[in-house]
Amino acid sequence: MILSQRYLSAYKVFQKIKWLGMLLSGITIFFMMFYTSADVLIRNINGTSPLHAYEISQYYFMPLAVFPALAYTFGEGMMPRIEFVITKAKSLVIQRIAAISLIVIEIVLMLLLAVFGWQYLMHAFGSGMAFTAGGTNYPLSLVILFVPLGFFLVVIEMIFLLVKNIKGKQPSFVVIEKHEVTDV
């Protein structure tokens, strides 16, 4: 299938944004491993640790390890889908209708998650939401920002995918197939 040059260049820009999200998640996982190891080491030496690795990992590292990389995982086809069921249909028309229907449902669901995540973010900012570790309050608002942002990026990925499936002849669950070369 031949996609327009404008479509491909817009998607290449979006791929760079997704790649930055994946990079942020990867760096976060590295820091989480380092931070947890430092906490264990300090606990073994001193018997106690001021790092509060459990709370920091739960409220900071884990959301930052997951949400920024959501669009990247969807774009690479890593998220579970039922495409194997769709490909079992004998008619190409039924396959396309099923694929487009699923993508539209995913867009609606991810958009709802983005909207309600945004409302939760506004509540967190307004109420000064925080968690306590070792008697100190740590703000949550900046981390919660990545929840609606991650889901919104998935919506953008799904819109690119929807356009490809509407214009194409074959159902597809990734915008750019593995055999197509892309620069990131």
XYZ file of C-alpha atoms in Angstrom:
184
model
C 0.000 0.000 0.000
C 1.286 3.442 -0.861
C 0.666 6.060 1.781
C 0.975 9.775 1.067
C 4.281 11.484 1.730
C 2.604 13.907 4.165
C 1.166 10.970 6.125
C 4.567 9.239 6.295
C 6.439 12.398 7.308
C 3.869 13.145 10.037
C 4.221 9.590 11.297
C 8.032 9.855 11.310
C 7.762 12.911 13.569
C 5.381 10.981 15.795
C 7.814 8.042 15.859
C 10.458 10.362 17.337
C 8.041 11.404 20.084
C 7.250 7.740 20.813
C 10.962 6.941 20.855
C 11.538 9.692 23.457
C 8.787 8.164 25.612
C 10.401 4.750 25.321
C 13.784 6.269 26.183
C 12.308 7.953 29.281
C 10.807 4.634 30.376
C 14.093 2.803 29.835
C 16.076 5.393 31.788
C 13.486 5.224 34.557
C 13.878 1.436 34.799
C 17.652 1.839 35.034
C 17.319 4.411 37.833
C 14.771 2.228 39.620
C 17.221 -0.704 39.613
C 20.056 1.539 40.799
C 17.911 3.217 43.475
C 16.552 -0.090 44.801
C 20.046 -1.613 44.883
C 21.352 1.428 46.760
C 18.471 1.110 49.232
C 19.236 -2.579 49.835
C 22.941 -1.838 50.264
C 22.306 0.975 52.750
C 19.814 -1.197 54.679
C 22.366 -3.997 54.945
C 25.089 -1.630 56.154
C 23.070 0.666 58.457
C 20.015 -1.434 59.261
C 17.790 1.353 57.949
C 17.613 3.468 54.816
C 16.544 7.058 54.209
C 15.855 6.316 50.509
C 12.311 4.877 50.909
C 12.769 2.788 47.750
C 9.401 1.044 48.003
C 7.369 4.258 48.067
C 9.515 6.087 45.508
C 9.359 3.080 43.163
C 5.613 2.686 43.600
C 4.664 6.322 43.079
C 7.420 7.654 40.794
C 9.376 4.940 39.016
C 6.602 2.488 38.114
C 4.297 5.025 36.391
C 7.287 6.528 34.587
C 8.378 3.072 33.462
C 4.989 2.285 31.898
C 3.039 5.295 30.633
C 5.621 7.127 28.479
C 6.280 3.916 26.496
C 2.628 2.965 25.860
C 2.426 4.463 22.365
C 5.733 2.871 21.398
C 4.551 -0.586 22.447
C 1.268 -0.140 20.579
C 3.118 1.090 17.498
C 5.462 -1.886 17.477
C 2.575 -4.340 17.796
C 3.732 -5.533 21.227
C 0.387 -5.046 22.933
C -1.956 -8.043 22.828
C -4.525 -7.895 20.060
C -6.907 -10.363 18.493
C -5.532 -10.025 14.983
C -5.097 -13.802 14.749
C -8.895 -14.138 15.013
C -9.439 -11.504 12.341
C -7.067 -13.209 9.910
C -9.109 -16.437 10.254
C -12.037 -14.780 8.478
C -12.140 -15.925 4.850
C -13.345 -12.669 3.359
C -10.921 -9.756 3.120
C -13.875 -7.380 3.461
C -14.859 -8.943 6.810
C -11.239 -8.795 7.962
C -11.040 -5.081 7.136
C -14.387 -4.285 8.774
C -13.380 -6.177 11.935
C -9.950 -4.506 12.054
C -11.390 -1.023 11.556
C -14.103 -1.697 14.162
C -11.520 -2.833 16.713
C -9.330 0.192 16.069
C -12.305 2.547 16.495
C -13.193 0.830 19.793
C -9.566 1.176 20.942
C -9.565 4.863 20.018
C -12.738 5.461 22.029
C -11.428 3.540 25.054
C -7.997 5.199 25.013
C -9.593 8.608 24.534
C -11.790 7.996 27.578
C -8.719 6.967 29.590
C -6.910 10.110 28.424
C -9.845 12.389 29.290
C -10.456 10.865 32.723
C -6.701 10.763 33.343
C -6.589 14.474 32.542
C -9.428 15.136 34.990
C -7.552 13.176 37.650
C -4.416 15.198 36.880
C -6.342 18.450 37.348
C -7.686 17.117 40.662
C -4.141 16.166 41.716
C -2.820 19.628 40.871
C -5.754 21.337 42.579
C -5.599 19.309 45.762
C -1.803 19.128 45.972
C -1.920 15.342 45.924
C 1.148 13.780 47.515
C 2.387 10.619 49.172
C 4.275 10.305 52.424
C 7.602 8.541 52.799
C 9.603 8.848 55.985
C 7.499 11.750 57.243
C 7.995 13.834 54.079
C 5.323 14.580 51.497
C 6.308 14.050 47.865
C 4.109 15.591 45.123
C 2.405 13.292 42.621
C 1.144 15.771 40.025
C 4.106 15.668 37.668
C 4.087 11.871 37.531
C 0.315 11.743 37.023
C 0.839 13.972 33.964
C 2.253 10.969 32.101
C -0.980 8.975 32.488
C -3.227 11.050 30.190
C -0.247 11.908 27.993
C 0.546 8.218 27.462
C -3.055 7.381 26.570
C -3.338 10.415 24.278
C -0.233 9.294 22.387
C -1.847 5.866 21.981
C -4.926 7.617 20.526
C -2.704 9.369 17.979
C -1.068 6.026 17.099
C -4.498 4.444 16.652
C -5.641 7.314 14.404
C -2.617 6.747 12.150
C -3.486 3.056 12.126
C -7.142 3.760 11.358
C -6.178 5.901 8.362
C -3.899 3.137 7.091
C -6.662 0.543 7.420
C -9.262 2.739 5.731
C -6.973 3.513 2.786
C -5.411 0.066 2.539
C -6.643 -3.169 1.057
C -5.274 -5.455 3.791
C -6.077 -5.185 7.520
C -3.057 -4.047 9.529
C -2.285 -3.610 13.200
C 0.936 -1.626 12.821
C 1.360 1.584 10.853
C 4.736 0.651 9.400
C 5.441 -3.037 8.889
C 8.679 -4.548 10.194
C 10.062 -5.045 6.697
C 9.658 -1.321 5.889
C 12.685 0.780 6.831
C 12.152 3.769 9.134
C 14.519 6.367 10.557
C 14.099 7.308 14.188
